[in-house]
Coordinates of C-alpha atoms and ligand atoms in Angstrom, one line a residue:
M24 CA 232.0 208.5 152.3
R25 CA 234.4 211.2 153.3
E26 CA 233.8 214.5 151.9
V27 CA 236.6 217.1 151.5
T28 CA 236.6 220.7 150.3
T29 CA 240.2 222.0 150.5
P30 CA 243.2 221.0 148.4
E31 CA 245.3 220.5 151.6
D32 CA 242.6 218.0 153.1
M33 CA 242.3 216.2 149.9
R34 CA 246.2 215.8 149.5
A35 CA 246.3 214.7 153.2
W36 CA 243.6 212.0 152.7
S37 CA 245.3 210.6 149.6
R38 CA 248.8 210.6 151.2
A39 CA 247.5 208.8 154.4
E40 CA 245.8 206.3 152.3
R41 CA 248.9 205.6 150.1
A42 CA 251.0 205.5 153.3
R43 CA 248.7 202.5 154.3
G44 CA 249.7 200.8 150.8
R45 CA 246.4 201.6 149.2
R46 CA 246.1 202.6 145.5
I47 CA 244.0 205.5 144.6
G48 CA 241.7 205.8 141.6
F49 CA 240.4 209.2 140.5
V50 CA 237.2 210.2 138.6
P51 CA 237.1 213.8 137.9
T52 CA 233.7 215.3 137.0
M53 CA 231.7 218.5 136.9
G54 CA 228.9 216.8 138.7
F55 CA 225.2 216.2 137.7
L56 CA 226.1 212.6 137.7
H57 CA 224.7 210.0 135.5
Q58 CA 225.3 206.3 134.8
G59 CA 228.2 207.2 132.6
H60 CA 230.1 208.6 135.7
L61 CA 229.1 206.0 137.9
R62 CA 230.4 203.4 135.4
L63 CA 233.8 205.1 135.7
V64 CA 233.7 204.8 139.6
D65 CA 232.9 200.9 139.0
R66 CA 235.9 200.9 136.5
A67 CA 238.3 202.6 139.0
R68 CA 237.2 200.4 141.8
E69 CA 238.1 197.2 139.8
R70 CA 241.8 198.6 139.6
V71 CA 242.5 200.3 143.0
D72 CA 241.6 200.2 146.6
R73 CA 240.1 203.7 147.1
V74 CA 238.1 205.8 144.8
V75 CA 238.0 209.6 144.8
L76 CA 235.5 211.5 142.8
S77 CA 235.8 215.2 142.3
I78 CA 232.9 217.6 141.4
F79 CA 234.0 221.0 140.1
V80 CA 232.4 223.2 137.6
N81 CA 235.5 224.4 136.0
P82 CA 235.0 228.2 134.9
L83 CA 238.2 228.0 132.8
Q84 CA 236.9 225.7 130.3
F85 CA 233.8 227.7 129.3
G86 CA 233.8 230.1 126.5
P87 CA 232.4 233.7 126.5
T88 CA 229.3 232.5 124.7
E89 CA 228.9 229.3 126.9
D90 CA 226.8 229.6 130.1
F91 CA 228.9 228.6 133.0
A92 CA 226.2 229.6 135.4
A93 CA 223.4 227.5 133.6
Y94 CA 225.6 224.2 133.8
P95 CA 223.3 221.7 135.6
R96 CA 224.1 221.3 139.3
D97 CA 222.5 219.0 141.8
L98 CA 224.9 218.3 144.7
G99 CA 222.3 216.6 147.0
R100 CA 221.7 214.0 144.4
D101 CA 225.2 213.7 143.4
R102 CA 226.3 212.9 147.1
R103 CA 223.6 210.2 147.2
L104 CA 224.8 208.6 144.0
A105 CA 228.5 208.8 144.7
A106 CA 227.8 207.2 148.3
D107 CA 225.7 204.5 146.9
R108 CA 228.2 203.7 144.3
G109 CA 231.1 203.3 146.8
V110 CA 233.0 206.3 146.3
D111 CA 235.5 206.6 149.3
C112 CA 236.2 210.4 149.0
L113 CA 234.2 213.2 147.5
F114 CA 236.3 216.3 146.6
L115 CA 234.2 219.3 146.4
P116 CA 236.5 222.3 146.0
E117 CA 235.3 225.8 145.8
T118 CA 236.3 228.0 142.9
T119 CA 238.4 230.3 145.2
A120 CA 240.3 227.2 146.5
L121 CA 241.3 226.1 143.1
Y122 CA 241.7 229.6 141.6
P123 CA 242.6 232.0 144.5
S124 CA 243.6 234.4 141.6
D125 CA 243.2 234.1 137.8
P126 CA 245.8 231.5 136.8
L127 CA 248.4 233.3 134.6
V128 CA 250.2 230.0 133.9
R129 CA 248.1 227.4 132.1
V130 CA 248.7 224.2 130.2
A131 CA 249.2 224.7 126.4
P132 CA 247.4 221.7 124.7
G133 CA 249.1 222.0 121.4
P134 CA 248.1 221.0 118.1
M135 CA 245.8 218.0 119.3
A136 CA 243.4 220.8 120.6
D137 CA 243.3 222.7 117.2
T138 CA 240.7 220.4 115.6
L139 CA 237.2 219.1 116.3
E140 CA 236.0 220.2 119.7
G141 CA 239.0 222.5 120.1
A142 CA 238.2 224.3 116.8
A143 CA 234.5 224.8 117.9
R144 CA 235.4 225.8 121.4
P145 CA 238.7 228.0 121.4
G146 CA 240.4 227.9 124.8
H147 CA 238.3 224.9 126.1
F148 CA 241.2 222.3 126.4
A149 CA 243.6 224.8 127.8
G150 CA 241.1 225.2 130.6
V151 CA 240.3 221.5 130.8
L152 CA 244.0 220.4 131.0
T153 CA 244.9 223.2 133.4
V154 CA 242.2 221.9 136.0
V155 CA 243.1 218.2 135.4
A156 CA 246.7 218.9 135.9
K157 CA 245.8 220.7 139.2
L158 CA 243.5 217.9 140.3
F159 CA 246.2 215.4 139.4
H160 CA 248.7 217.3 141.7
I161 CA 246.2 217.5 144.5
V162 CA 244.6 214.0 144.4
E163 CA 247.9 212.2 143.4
P164 CA 246.0 209.1 142.0
D165 CA 247.7 205.9 140.7
V166 CA 244.8 205.7 138.0
A167 CA 242.6 208.3 136.6
V168 CA 239.5 207.2 134.7
F169 CA 238.0 209.3 131.7
G170 CA 235.0 208.3 129.4
R171 CA 235.6 207.7 125.8
K172 CA 232.5 209.7 124.9
D173 CA 234.8 212.7 125.1
F174 CA 237.4 211.1 123.0
Q175 CA 239.6 214.4 122.2
R176 CA 239.7 215.2 125.8
A177 CA 240.7 211.7 127.0
M178 CA 243.4 211.7 124.4
L179 CA 244.7 215.1 125.3
V180 CA 244.8 214.2 129.0
R181 CA 246.7 211.0 128.1
R182 CA 249.2 213.0 126.0
M183 CA 249.6 215.7 128.8
A184 CA 250.2 212.9 131.4
A185 CA 252.9 211.3 129.1
D186 CA 254.5 214.7 127.9
L187 CA 254.5 216.2 131.4
D188 CA 255.6 213.1 133.3
F189 CA 252.7 212.6 135.7
A190 CA 253.3 209.4 137.6
L191 CA 249.8 208.0 136.9
E192 CA 247.8 205.8 134.5
V193 CA 245.1 207.4 132.2
D194 CA 242.5 204.7 131.7
V195 CA 239.8 205.4 129.0
A196 CA 236.4 203.7 129.6
P197 CA 233.9 202.6 126.9
T198 CA 230.9 205.2 126.3
V199 CA 227.7 204.3 128.2
R200 CA 224.6 204.5 125.9
E201 CA 220.9 204.5 126.5
L202 CA 219.2 201.5 125.0
D203 CA 218.4 203.3 121.6
G204 CA 222.1 204.2 121.3
L205 CA 222.3 207.9 122.6
A206 CA 225.5 208.5 124.6
L207 CA 224.9 209.5 128.0
S208 CA 225.8 213.1 128.8
S209 CA 224.8 215.8 131.3
R210 CA 223.7 217.8 128.3
N211 CA 221.0 215.3 127.4
T212 CA 219.0 216.9 130.4
Y213 CA 218.6 220.0 128.1
L214 CA 216.7 218.0 125.2
N215 CA 212.9 218.2 125.1
G216 CA 210.9 215.1 123.9
D217 CA 211.3 215.8 120.2
E218 CA 214.9 216.6 120.4
R219 CA 215.6 213.6 122.6
R220 CA 214.1 211.5 119.8
A221 CA 216.0 213.4 117.0
A222 CA 219.3 213.0 119.1
V223 CA 219.6 209.3 118.2
A224 CA 220.8 210.4 114.8
L225 CA 224.3 210.7 116.2
S226 CA 224.7 207.2 117.1
R227 CA 222.8 205.9 114.0
A228 CA 225.3 208.0 111.9
L229 CA 228.2 206.3 113.7
R230 CA 226.7 202.8 113.1
A231 CA 226.0 203.7 109.3
V232 CA 229.8 204.6 109.0
E233 CA 230.9 201.4 111.0
Q234 CA 228.6 199.2 108.9
A235 CA 230.0 200.8 105.5
W236 CA 233.6 200.2 106.8
R237 CA 232.8 196.6 107.6
A238 CA 231.4 196.2 104.1
G239 CA 234.8 197.0 102.7
E240 CA 234.6 200.9 102.4
A241 CA 238.0 202.4 103.5
D242 CA 237.9 205.9 101.8
P243 CA 237.3 208.6 104.6
K244 CA 235.5 211.0 102.3
A245 CA 233.0 208.1 101.3
L246 CA 232.4 207.1 104.9
E247 CA 232.1 210.7 105.9
R248 CA 229.3 211.2 103.2
R249 CA 227.7 208.0 104.4
G250 CA 227.7 209.2 107.9
M251 CA 226.5 212.8 107.1
A252 CA 223.6 211.5 105.1
V253 CA 222.3 209.8 108.4
L254 CA 223.3 212.6 110.7
N255 CA 221.4 215.2 108.6
A256 CA 218.2 214.2 110.0
P257 CA 215.1 216.5 110.9
G258 CA 215.9 218.5 113.9
V259 CA 219.6 217.9 113.9
T260 CA 222.3 220.3 112.6
P261 CA 225.5 218.6 112.0
E262 CA 228.8 220.3 112.8
Y263 CA 231.4 217.7 111.8
L264 CA 231.9 214.1 111.1
A265 CA 235.6 213.2 110.9
L266 CA 237.7 210.2 110.7
V267 CA 240.8 210.6 112.7
D268 CA 243.6 208.7 114.5
D269 CA 244.4 208.8 118.3
Q270 CA 246.5 211.9 117.8
L271 CA 243.3 213.4 116.2
R272 CA 245.0 213.7 112.6
A273 CA 242.8 212.9 109.7
V274 CA 243.3 209.5 108.3
A275 CA 244.1 208.7 104.6
R276 CA 242.4 205.2 104.9
A277 CA 240.1 203.9 107.6
D278 CA 241.2 201.0 109.5
A279 CA 240.2 199.3 112.8
R280 CA 241.8 201.9 115.0
T281 CA 240.2 204.9 113.2
V282 CA 237.9 206.9 115.3
V283 CA 234.7 208.4 113.9
A284 CA 234.0 211.7 115.8
I285 CA 230.8 213.6 115.4
A286 CA 229.2 216.7 116.7
A287 CA 225.7 218.2 116.1
R288 CA 223.2 220.7 117.5
V289 CA 219.8 219.2 118.5
G290 CA 217.8 222.4 119.3
A291 CA 220.1 224.6 121.2
T292 CA 222.1 221.6 122.7
R293 CA 225.5 220.6 121.2
L294 CA 226.1 217.0 121.5
I295 CA 229.3 214.7 120.6
D296 CA 229.8 211.1 120.1
N297 CA 232.4 208.8 118.5
V298 CA 233.3 205.2 117.7
V299 CA 236.3 203.3 117.2
L300 CA 235.6 201.5 113.9
G301 CA 237.2 198.0 115.0
E302 CA 235.2 198.1 118.3
G303 CA 231.9 199.3 117.1
V304 CA 229.0 201.1 118.9
A305 CA 227.5 197.6 120.0
S306 CA 230.7 197.0 122.2
D307 CA 229.7 200.2 124.4
D308 CA 227.8 199.7 127.5
A309 CA 224.2 200.0 127.3
V310 CA 221.8 201.3 130.2
R311 CA 218.2 202.0 130.6
T312 CA 218.1 205.4 132.4
Ligands
PAF18 O1 234.0 217.0 131.2 C1 234.4 217.0 132.4 O2 233.8 216.4 133.1 C2 235.5 218.0 132.6 O3 236.1 218.4 131.5 C3 236.7 217.6 133.6 C4 237.5 216.4 133.0 C5 236.1 217.2 135.1 C6 237.6 218.8 133.8 O4 236.8 219.9 134.3

């Protein structure tokens, strides 16, 4: 596995590979890799000849009350996992390499970022899209793979790529779940034993909405109430449960393409999850971690 740290070396590596006729797949991450990230690597591998994985904890996407310094990091372990999974190039830029000065020009995410996670984390998606745009320009991939667990982020990246004419495909991969249904996330490491057990309420609430919809209920308000009744479990503080379309707009009637998006605090940890009603939680990948 090749390791590069500067944007210049990264771009040179990508261009040399493309000059040999190879297609490049890209998995951007903030590190602390888990099976969810590694499945994105597998998915990229199925589509392309070379896979680049970046690890960069992006200060721009952390709010003033969110602890950038406390974000979990373990570069030694990440290196081993990436190499074992067959990553061809690991891109590890320093903050000063991506942001030599405070970027005055940033990507404005527009109205799709005003709701759900964007409402709870003002400025977050401007920070995400700005770094993703920079990484796309540096890596120049043919395909970039994002997990569907961060549904709003994936839809915003897809929309940015379309609206700003990035010459690449944004592929969105199924959520990877633990056997009891909890969606994999680097944040799960913050949960203690009781919190970990309580956290299963998120995927249970999604299943409850899905089951009610399959039984014939299509009224979003009724489905929200059904899901909230399950989400409101001991140790869990619900933040939202919303039924939206792929542009993050509230739906008037639930159908197979409707996304149920959920956020809740379990202890001090904020978790998110979602399901597309027609696909269902059971269609996601399950792993034992
Ligand atoms: O969640 C992430 O991994 C980040 O938002 C991303 C896409 C790598 C941008 O920093």
